Short mmCIF file of C-alpha atoms and ligand atoms in Angstrom, two decimals:
data_model
loop_
_atom_site.label_atom_id
_atom_site.label_comp_id
_atom_site.label_asym_id
_atom_site.label_seq_id
_atom_site.Cartn_x
_atom_site.Cartn_y
_atom_site.Cartn_z
CA UNK R 29 147.87 256.43 91.03
CA UNK R 30 151.20 258.21 90.98
CA UNK R 31 154.26 256.20 90.09
CA UNK R 32 155.78 256.75 93.52
CA UNK R 33 152.68 255.22 95.11
CA UNK R 34 152.94 252.21 92.86
CA UNK R 35 156.56 251.85 93.72
CA UNK R 36 155.99 252.09 97.44
CA UNK R 37 153.75 249.03 97.16
CA UNK R 38 156.49 247.15 95.46
CA UNK R 39 157.81 244.39 97.67
CA UNK R 40 160.79 243.71 95.47
CA UNK R 41 163.74 244.36 97.69
CA UNK R 42 166.90 246.26 96.88
CA UNK R 43 166.05 246.74 93.23
CA UNK R 44 165.44 250.02 91.52
CA UNK R 45 162.31 249.63 89.40
CA UNK R 46 161.20 253.25 89.31
CA UNK R 47 161.00 253.55 85.52
CA UNK R 48 158.97 250.32 85.28
CA UNK R 49 156.59 251.63 87.95
CA UNK R 50 156.30 254.93 86.11
CA UNK R 51 155.60 253.25 82.75
CA UNK R 52 152.91 251.09 84.30
CA UNK R 53 151.33 254.22 85.77
CA UNK R 54 151.36 255.84 82.32
CA UNK R 55 150.12 252.64 80.70
CA UNK R 56 147.20 252.38 83.10
CA UNK R 57 145.78 255.61 81.75
CA UNK R 58 145.69 254.44 78.13
CA UNK R 59 145.91 250.65 78.09
CA UNK R 60 143.15 248.78 79.87
CA UNK R 61 144.80 247.09 82.81
CA UNK R 62 148.06 248.91 82.15
CA UNK R 63 149.64 246.41 79.78
CA UNK R 64 148.57 244.21 76.89
CA UNK R 65 149.23 240.63 78.01
CA UNK R 66 147.46 238.96 80.91
CA UNK R 67 150.25 236.41 81.25
CA UNK R 68 152.97 238.96 81.93
CA UNK R 69 151.06 241.01 84.45
CA UNK R 70 152.34 240.94 88.00
CA UNK R 71 151.57 242.99 91.08
CA UNK R 72 152.33 245.75 91.68
CA UNK R 73 153.53 246.14 88.09
CA UNK R 74 155.43 244.18 85.45
CA UNK R 75 159.09 244.86 84.68
CA UNK R 76 159.51 246.79 81.42
CA UNK R 77 162.40 245.64 79.25
CA UNK R 78 164.52 247.55 76.76
CA UNK R 79 167.03 245.07 75.48
CA UNK R 80 167.84 241.41 75.09
CA UNK R 81 171.40 240.16 74.58
CA UNK R 82 171.95 236.39 74.32
CA UNK R 83 170.70 234.91 77.60
CA UNK R 84 170.22 238.29 79.26
CA UNK R 85 167.51 240.92 79.52
CA UNK R 86 167.96 244.54 80.50
CA UNK R 87 165.09 246.51 82.00
CA UNK R 88 164.28 250.21 81.68
CA UNK R 89 166.00 250.90 85.00
CA UNK R 90 169.24 249.31 83.79
CA UNK R 91 168.92 246.04 85.75
CA UNK R 92 170.18 242.89 84.03
CA UNK R 93 168.52 239.48 84.33
CA UNK R 94 169.09 235.92 83.20
CA UNK R 95 166.18 235.16 80.89
CA UNK R 96 164.80 231.72 81.74
CA UNK R 97 161.46 232.49 80.11
CA UNK R 98 162.49 233.55 76.58
CA UNK R 99 159.19 235.14 75.73
CA UNK R 100 157.28 232.19 77.09
CA UNK R 101 159.47 229.61 75.29
CA UNK R 102 159.36 231.35 71.87
CA UNK R 103 162.99 232.55 71.76
CA UNK R 104 164.76 229.23 71.44
CA UNK R 105 168.04 230.99 70.55
CA UNK R 106 167.67 233.64 73.25
CA UNK R 107 168.14 237.25 72.15
CA UNK R 108 169.97 238.55 69.12
CA UNK R 109 170.73 235.28 67.34
CA UNK R 110 173.09 236.39 64.54
CA UNK R 111 171.66 234.34 61.61
CA UNK R 112 168.14 235.52 62.54
CA UNK R 113 169.22 239.17 62.72
CA UNK R 114 171.10 238.94 59.41
CA UNK R 115 168.15 237.41 57.61
CA UNK R 116 165.78 239.98 59.13
CA UNK R 117 168.02 242.92 58.17
CA UNK R 118 168.10 241.63 54.62
CA UNK R 119 164.33 241.16 54.51
CA UNK R 120 163.75 244.59 56.02
CA UNK R 121 165.46 246.12 53.00
CA UNK R 122 163.63 243.84 50.55
CA UNK R 123 160.15 244.54 51.93
CA UNK R 124 158.26 243.99 55.15
CA UNK R 125 155.00 242.63 53.78
CA UNK R 126 153.32 242.33 50.42
CA UNK R 127 149.86 241.61 49.13
CA UNK R 128 151.13 238.43 47.55
CA UNK R 129 153.08 235.30 48.45
CA UNK R 130 156.86 235.06 48.55
CA UNK R 131 159.43 232.35 47.91
CA UNK R 132 160.15 232.45 51.62
CA UNK R 133 156.90 230.75 52.57
CA UNK R 134 157.57 227.93 50.12
CA UNK R 135 161.10 227.52 51.47
CA UNK R 136 159.88 227.53 55.06
CA UNK R 137 157.05 225.08 54.38
CA UNK R 138 159.54 222.75 52.68
CA UNK R 139 161.84 222.94 55.69
CA UNK R 140 159.02 222.11 58.13
CA UNK R 141 157.62 219.28 55.99
CA UNK R 142 161.13 217.81 55.70
CA UNK R 143 161.48 217.82 59.47
CA UNK R 144 158.19 216.52 60.75
CA UNK R 145 157.59 212.98 59.42
CA UNK R 146 153.81 213.18 59.09
CA UNK R 147 153.58 216.71 57.61
CA UNK R 148 152.77 216.80 53.90
CA UNK R 149 151.68 220.41 54.01
CA UNK R 150 151.40 223.44 56.29
CA UNK R 151 149.48 226.74 56.41
CA UNK R 152 150.88 229.81 58.13
CA UNK R 153 148.91 232.08 60.46
CA UNK R 154 149.92 234.68 63.05
CA UNK R 155 149.63 233.11 66.48
CA UNK R 156 149.21 229.90 68.38
CA UNK R 157 145.60 230.83 69.14
CA UNK R 158 144.85 231.12 65.44
CA UNK R 159 146.66 227.88 64.63
CA UNK R 160 144.61 225.96 67.23
CA UNK R 161 141.41 227.62 66.03
CA UNK R 162 142.03 226.51 62.45
CA UNK R 163 142.83 222.93 63.44
CA UNK R 164 139.48 222.80 65.25
CA UNK R 165 137.61 224.32 62.31
CA UNK R 166 139.26 221.85 59.95
CA UNK R 167 138.40 218.91 62.23
CA UNK R 168 134.77 220.02 62.37
CA UNK R 169 134.66 220.49 58.59
CA UNK R 170 136.23 217.10 57.94
CA UNK R 171 133.98 215.15 60.29
CA UNK R 172 130.75 217.13 60.17
CA UNK R 173 130.72 216.86 63.98
CA UNK R 174 130.91 219.63 66.58
CA UNK R 175 132.34 218.36 69.85
CA UNK R 176 135.95 218.75 70.89
CA UNK R 177 137.65 216.84 73.70
CA UNK R 178 140.53 218.42 75.62
CA UNK R 179 142.68 217.58 78.63
CA UNK R 180 141.71 219.06 81.98
CA UNK R 181 143.65 222.25 82.72
CA UNK R 182 145.38 222.42 79.33
CA UNK R 183 145.69 225.87 77.76
CA UNK R 184 145.25 226.20 74.01
CA UNK R 185 144.92 229.96 73.46
CA UNK R 186 142.00 232.35 73.32
CA UNK R 187 139.52 230.61 70.98
CA UNK R 188 136.05 230.13 72.51
CA UNK R 189 135.69 226.43 71.71
CA UNK R 190 138.76 225.57 73.69
CA UNK R 191 138.76 228.17 76.48
CA UNK R 192 137.26 225.64 78.83
CA UNK R 193 138.60 224.06 82.02
CA UNK R 194 141.68 226.25 82.36
CA UNK R 195 141.30 227.52 85.87
CA UNK R 196 138.58 225.39 87.35
CA UNK R 197 138.94 225.01 91.10
CA UNK R 198 137.89 222.44 93.72
CA UNK R 199 134.57 224.30 94.08
CA UNK R 200 133.57 223.67 90.45
CA UNK R 201 135.85 221.11 88.81
CA UNK R 202 133.58 218.15 89.59
CA UNK R 203 134.56 214.49 89.92
CA UNK R 204 138.14 213.61 88.97
CA UNK R 205 137.01 210.96 86.52
CA UNK R 206 134.45 213.24 84.80
CA UNK R 207 135.76 216.82 85.00
CA UNK R 208 133.27 219.64 84.49
CA UNK R 209 133.57 221.86 81.38
CA UNK R 210 133.97 225.27 83.05
CA UNK R 211 134.18 228.28 80.68
CA UNK R 212 137.31 230.36 81.31
CA UNK R 213 136.12 233.63 79.86
CA UNK R 214 132.87 235.48 80.38
CA UNK R 215 130.73 235.38 77.26
CA UNK R 216 131.21 231.69 76.53
CA UNK R 217 127.70 230.28 76.48
CA UNK R 218 126.80 227.09 78.30
CA UNK R 219 125.90 225.45 75.01
CA UNK R 220 129.34 226.30 73.60
CA UNK R 221 131.04 224.92 76.71
CA UNK R 222 128.85 221.81 76.41
CA UNK R 223 130.47 221.12 73.03
CA UNK R 224 133.81 220.82 74.80
CA UNK R 225 134.40 217.59 76.65
CA UNK R 226 137.07 217.54 79.36
CA UNK R 227 139.29 214.49 79.79
CA UNK R 228 141.17 213.50 82.96
CA UNK R 229 144.84 213.72 81.95
CA UNK R 230 146.73 210.43 81.80
CA UNK R 231 143.78 208.40 83.17
CA UNK R 232 142.93 205.86 80.50
CA UNK R 233 139.92 204.14 82.09
CA UNK R 234 138.00 207.34 82.86
CA UNK R 235 139.00 208.91 79.53
CA UNK R 236 137.80 205.85 77.60
CA UNK R 237 134.38 206.07 79.25
CA UNK R 238 134.00 209.76 78.37
CA UNK R 239 135.17 209.23 74.82
CA UNK R 240 132.90 206.22 74.33
CA UNK R 241 129.90 208.27 75.46
CA UNK R 242 130.71 211.07 73.01
CA UNK R 243 132.43 209.27 70.17
CA UNK R 244 129.79 209.82 67.49
CA UNK R 245 129.70 213.55 68.18
CA UNK R 246 133.42 214.20 68.52
CA UNK R 247 135.22 216.07 65.75
CA UNK R 248 138.57 216.13 67.53
CA UNK R 249 140.60 215.25 70.56
CA UNK R 250 143.15 217.98 71.16
CA UNK R 251 146.18 217.18 73.26
CA UNK R 252 149.32 218.83 74.51
CA UNK R 253 151.99 216.25 75.25
CA UNK R 254 153.47 218.54 77.94
CA UNK R 255 150.63 220.77 79.14
CA UNK R 256 152.01 223.71 81.10
CA UNK R 257 148.94 224.60 83.12
CA UNK R 258 148.33 220.96 83.91
CA UNK R 259 151.67 220.92 85.72
CA UNK R 260 154.14 220.53 82.83
CA UNK R 261 153.80 216.79 83.34
CA UNK R 262 154.55 214.74 80.20
CA UNK R 263 151.78 212.69 78.69
CA UNK R 264 151.99 209.00 79.57
CA UNK R 265 153.01 207.16 76.35
CA UNK R 266 150.39 204.46 77.05
CA UNK R 267 147.72 207.16 77.35
CA UNK R 268 148.91 208.73 74.10
CA UNK R 269 148.87 205.33 72.38
CA UNK R 270 145.32 204.81 73.60
CA UNK R 271 144.19 208.26 72.30
CA UNK R 272 145.90 207.66 68.95
CA UNK R 273 144.23 204.28 68.53
CA UNK R 274 140.78 205.40 69.74
CA UNK R 275 140.63 208.49 67.53
CA UNK R 276 141.83 206.62 64.45
CA UNK R 277 139.26 203.86 65.02
CA UNK R 278 136.36 206.28 65.37
CA UNK R 279 137.25 208.81 62.68
CA UNK R 280 138.05 211.52 65.25
CA UNK R 281 140.81 213.98 64.35
CA UNK R 282 143.76 213.87 66.77
CA UNK R 283 145.15 217.40 67.12
CA UNK R 284 148.51 217.95 68.76
CA UNK R 285 148.89 221.46 70.14
CA UNK R 286 152.64 221.99 69.89
CA UNK R 287 152.68 225.74 70.34
CA UNK R 288 155.13 225.08 73.19
CA UNK R 289 156.01 221.43 72.81
CA UNK R 290 157.30 221.76 69.26
CA UNK R 291 160.56 222.69 71.02
CA UNK R 292 160.81 219.18 72.51
CA UNK R 293 162.63 217.59 69.59
CA UNK R 294 164.08 218.18 66.14
CA UNK R 295 160.90 216.68 64.67
CA UNK R 296 158.41 218.29 67.02
CA UNK R 297 156.54 217.18 70.13
CA UNK R 298 154.44 214.13 69.37
CA UNK R 299 157.19 212.75 67.09
CA UNK R 300 159.41 212.56 70.16
CA UNK R 301 157.01 209.91 71.48
CA UNK R 302 157.00 208.05 68.17
CA UNK R 303 153.44 209.05 67.26
CA UNK R 304 151.79 211.08 64.52
CA UNK R 305 148.93 213.54 64.90
CA UNK R 306 146.32 214.18 62.21
CA UNK R 307 146.75 217.92 62.59
CA UNK R 308 149.37 219.87 64.49
CA UNK R 309 149.15 223.48 65.69
CA UNK R 310 152.49 225.12 66.25
CA UNK R 311 153.84 228.64 66.77
CA UNK R 312 156.34 230.38 69.09
CA UNK R 313 159.82 229.00 68.19
CA UNK R 314 159.10 228.80 64.46
CA UNK R 315 158.73 232.60 64.32
CA UNK R 316 162.21 233.29 65.69
CA UNK R 317 160.70 235.95 67.96
CA UNK R 318 158.21 237.36 65.46
CA UNK R 319 154.47 236.63 65.51
CA UNK R 320 153.60 233.35 63.83
CA UNK R 321 151.46 230.26 63.95
CA UNK R 322 151.07 227.28 61.64
CA UNK R 323 148.93 224.24 61.02
CA UNK R 324 150.52 221.11 59.61
CA UNK R 325 149.53 217.56 58.78
CA UNK R 326 148.95 214.94 56.11
CA UNK R 327 147.35 216.36 52.92
CA UNK R 328 143.97 214.72 53.51
CA UNK R 329 143.61 216.53 56.86
CA UNK R 330 144.82 219.82 55.37
CA UNK R 331 142.27 219.58 52.54
CA UNK R 332 139.66 221.87 54.19
CA UNK R 333 142.03 224.83 53.61
CA UNK R 334 142.55 224.11 49.90
CA UNK R 335 141.15 226.92 47.72
CA UNK R 336 142.44 225.71 44.36
CA UNK R 337 139.02 224.37 43.34
CA UNK R 338 136.85 227.16 44.69
CA UNK R 339 135.79 228.26 48.15
CA UNK R 340 137.45 226.01 50.71
CA UNK R 341 135.55 224.33 53.53
CA UNK R 342 137.57 226.42 55.98
CA UNK R 343 138.55 229.77 54.50
CA UNK R 344 141.83 230.94 56.03
CA UNK R 345 143.39 234.27 55.12
CA UNK R 346 145.00 236.91 57.36
CA UNK R 347 146.72 240.13 56.30
CA UNK R 348 149.97 239.01 57.90
CA UNK R 349 149.76 235.26 57.36
CA UNK R 350 153.12 234.05 55.98
CA UNK R 351 154.48 237.60 56.08
CA UNK R 352 158.08 237.65 54.83
CA UNK R 353 159.59 238.95 58.10
CA UNK R 354 158.18 236.08 60.16
CA UNK R 355 159.13 233.62 57.42
CA UNK R 356 162.70 234.96 57.26
CA UNK R 357 163.16 234.85 61.04
CA UNK R 358 161.55 231.40 61.18
CA UNK R 359 163.78 229.91 58.47
CA UNK R 360 166.96 231.26 60.09
CA UNK R 361 165.83 230.03 63.52
CA UNK R 362 164.99 226.53 62.40
CA UNK R 363 168.11 226.23 60.25
CA UNK R 364 170.16 227.12 63.33
CA UNK R 365 168.50 224.31 65.30
CA UNK R 366 170.28 221.03 64.65
CA UNK R 367 169.71 217.56 66.09
CA UNK R 368 172.69 218.37 68.28
CA UNK R 369 170.96 221.48 69.67
CA UNK R 370 168.24 219.18 70.99
CA UNK R 371 170.75 216.74 72.47
CA UNK R 372 172.28 219.68 74.35
CA UNK R 373 168.84 220.71 75.57
CA UNK R 374 168.28 217.17 76.87
CA UNK R 375 171.52 217.19 78.85
CA UNK R 376 171.17 220.71 80.19
CA UNK R 377 167.48 220.23 80.99
CA UNK R 378 168.20 217.00 82.90
CA UNK R 379 171.07 218.72 84.69
CA UNK R 380 168.81 221.64 85.69
CA UNK R 381 166.04 219.36 86.98
CA UNK R 382 168.50 217.16 88.88
CA UNK R 383 170.27 220.19 90.40
CA UNK R 384 166.97 221.72 91.49
CA UNK R 385 165.83 218.45 93.07
CA UNK R 386 169.16 218.24 94.84
CA UNK R 387 168.93 221.72 96.41
CA UNK R 388 165.32 221.06 97.43
CA UNK R 389 166.45 217.85 99.15
CA UNK R 390 169.60 219.26 100.73
CA UNK R 391 167.83 222.33 102.09
CA UNK R 392 164.63 220.50 103.07
CA UNK R 393 162.58 222.75 100.83
CA UNK R 394 159.06 221.43 100.13
CA UNK R 395 159.45 222.10 96.39
CA UNK R 396 159.51 219.90 93.29
CA UNK R 397 160.21 220.19 89.59
CA UNK R 398 158.52 218.75 86.49
CA UNK R 399 159.20 219.05 82.77
CA UNK R 400 161.02 217.51 79.86
CA UNK R 401 163.80 218.49 77.45
CA UNK R 402 164.35 222.25 77.52
CA UNK R 403 161.27 223.03 79.65
CA UNK R 404 160.68 222.77 83.37
CA UNK R 405 158.42 224.09 86.07
CA UNK R 406 158.98 224.51 89.79
CA UNK R 407 156.11 223.68 92.13
CA UNK R 408 155.80 224.83 95.72
CA UNK R 409 154.86 221.35 96.88
CA UNK R 410 157.09 218.54 98.05
CA UNK R 411 155.64 215.93 95.73
CA UNK R 412 155.66 216.66 92.00
CA UNK R 413 152.09 217.02 90.64
CA UNK R 414 150.63 214.36 88.38
CA UNK R 415 148.26 216.71 86.58
CA UNK R 416 146.13 219.83 86.78
CA UNK R 417 144.44 219.14 90.11
CA UNK R 418 147.70 218.73 92.03
CA UNK R 419 149.38 221.59 90.14
CA UNK R 420 146.47 223.95 90.83
CA UNK R 421 147.47 226.56 93.39
CA UNK R 422 144.91 227.71 95.94
CA UNK R 423 144.87 231.47 96.64
CA UNK R 424 147.33 231.28 99.52
CA UNK R 425 149.74 229.14 97.57
CA UNK R 426 149.47 231.50 94.61
CA UNK R 427 150.49 234.37 96.89
CA UNK R 428 153.51 232.36 97.96
CA UNK R 429 154.32 231.66 94.31
CA UNK R 430 154.06 235.38 93.49
CA UNK R 431 156.51 236.10 96.28
CA UNK R 432 158.86 233.38 95.05
CA UNK R 433 158.78 234.65 91.46
CA UNK R 434 159.54 238.20 92.64
CA UNK R 435 162.33 236.93 94.89
CA UNK R 436 163.80 235.23 91.82
CA UNK R 437 163.60 238.50 89.88
CA UNK R 438 165.46 240.09 92.79
CA UNK R 439 168.15 237.50 92.17
CA UNK R 440 168.23 238.38 88.48
CA UNK R 441 166.28 235.39 87.16
CA UNK R 442 163.18 235.83 85.00
CA UNK R 443 160.60 233.00 85.07
CA UNK R 444 156.85 232.85 84.36
CA UNK R 445 154.25 233.70 87.03
CA UNK R 446 153.62 229.94 87.43
CA UNK R 447 157.38 229.39 87.65
CA UNK R 448 157.83 227.86 84.26
CA UNK R 449 161.37 228.04 82.89
CA UNK R 450 162.98 227.12 79.60
CA UNK R 451 166.42 226.92 78.08
CA UNK R 452 167.79 228.70 75.02
CA UNK R 453 170.67 227.49 72.83
CA UNK R 454 173.23 230.03 74.16
CA UNK R 455 172.75 228.74 77.73
CA UNK R 456 175.47 226.77 79.48
CA UNK R 457 175.90 224.92 82.77
CA UNK R 458 177.09 228.20 84.33
CA UNK R 459 173.77 229.88 83.55
CA UNK R 460 171.86 226.92 84.96
CA UNK R 461 173.95 227.01 88.13
CA UNK R 462 173.33 230.72 88.50
CA UNK R 463 169.60 230.05 88.19
CA UNK R 464 169.75 227.17 90.69
CA UNK R 465 171.52 229.37 93.25
CA UNK R 466 168.85 232.03 92.71
CA UNK R 467 166.12 229.43 93.25
CA UNK R 468 167.73 228.21 96.49
CA UNK R 469 168.08 231.72 97.89
CA UNK R 470 164.59 232.77 96.82
CA UNK R 471 163.04 229.61 98.28
CA UNK R 472 164.88 230.05 101.57
CA UNK R 473 163.71 233.63 101.74
CA UNK R 474 160.10 232.67 101.02
CA UNK R 475 160.14 229.84 103.56
CA UNK R 476 161.65 232.12 106.21
CA UNK R 477 158.86 234.64 105.58
N1 PMP K 524 148.62 226.65 72.90
C1 PMP K 524 149.56 226.53 73.85
C2 PMP K 524 149.96 225.17 74.34
C3 PMP K 524 150.18 227.68 74.36
O1 PMP K 524 151.10 227.55 75.31
C4 PMP K 524 149.81 228.95 73.85
C5 PMP K 524 150.44 230.24 74.37
N2 PMP K 524 151.20 230.17 75.46
C6 PMP K 524 148.84 229.01 72.86
C7 PMP K 524 148.25 227.85 72.40
C8 PMP K 524 148.41 230.34 72.28
O2 PMP K 524 149.47 230.84 71.52
P1 PMP K 524 149.57 232.42 71.18
O3 PMP K 524 149.91 233.10 72.47
O4 PMP K 524 150.65 232.51 70.17
O5 PMP K 524 148.25 232.83 70.66
#
């Protein structure tokens, strides 16, 4: 397809995206699907970026946008955070990666263990997917059991054991109180999917029954306290208390996937609710924009990774694990995040959610917003969803969402394809107001269409 053809299909209005269209055309010839990340793909083509400055992004055609996605929540300081750049420049001169450890990984591990109350130790990997995978392997090694329980609709990365019940639909999701375990990716065998038990989010009675039935076979219950795909609805503290108590009583490992929700407080996600996980998988913000993942927890749960007395139960290596560039960026990022940064996120996040609700009400728009702290998600439904089933968009609604997201891009605001947004530390009320105006105009346009 020629680039002009691609561009003619583009229903973005009044915006020159010729270079993006051209790059997608070129990409399609040599990259399967045209680009390398499913989550950033949009029809007719994604926008290709060249530069990030603070809260802004510039695309290859010279258009400037407010970045309310921050590489899917990873860039907590937005673009070009000075302490991160300085530390990276220094590290670049010192060496990009070595076949040996560095002081940086010790320093970074100390910082993280100081922050998160229940962390004695951490291990570094390269992505959130890897971090989740290793928590599951460790849980299986520790318990000698195979089954994993997860929340319906929650996304935990691309590891087989957990790629279940991500996009199930009314046709296959089964009863609300006993959701079906539907594999997300082709190639996941039925027996593998059968080792993954799906829990109805925030529903204690039904969850207890499922857990009771499986308790002697369960290695882990993995949770996300603010699951994006399940609507970005916070976990009910009573539900969390129940899961914490049940897992502890039955020797099941409670894993908190904080790849996104680690940005919910100075001490991480589950700590915000006053609870401790047995193992935590985290990533994104701790890499300061570079690839990273980590597993953390009390020493006895981290034991499967220990190689000091011979082959560990769960061997974990990785050419780029704890590479000095990611460590350097991570240290500078986390050092620049104070308790006060999180207080500001709370205020600005509340202000954004309240302002959005207000424009939805004032303009009679059948929209709603969910979220917590620095993260929020807009839903094209009048009543905020309570979980995955309400947040799930049928094909027609997804088309409307696509149109809304593109209309927002037209108004210079970048959000995720599911309309997830997040704040970065350089953002102010002015940026939020700009975004809110963009949302109002985009919604009015979509409703008029
Ligand atoms: N878990 C959660 C909750 C996530 O949001 C993501 C990525 N968005 C992952 C795991 C996978 O992380 P990564 O993309 O770094 O592999």
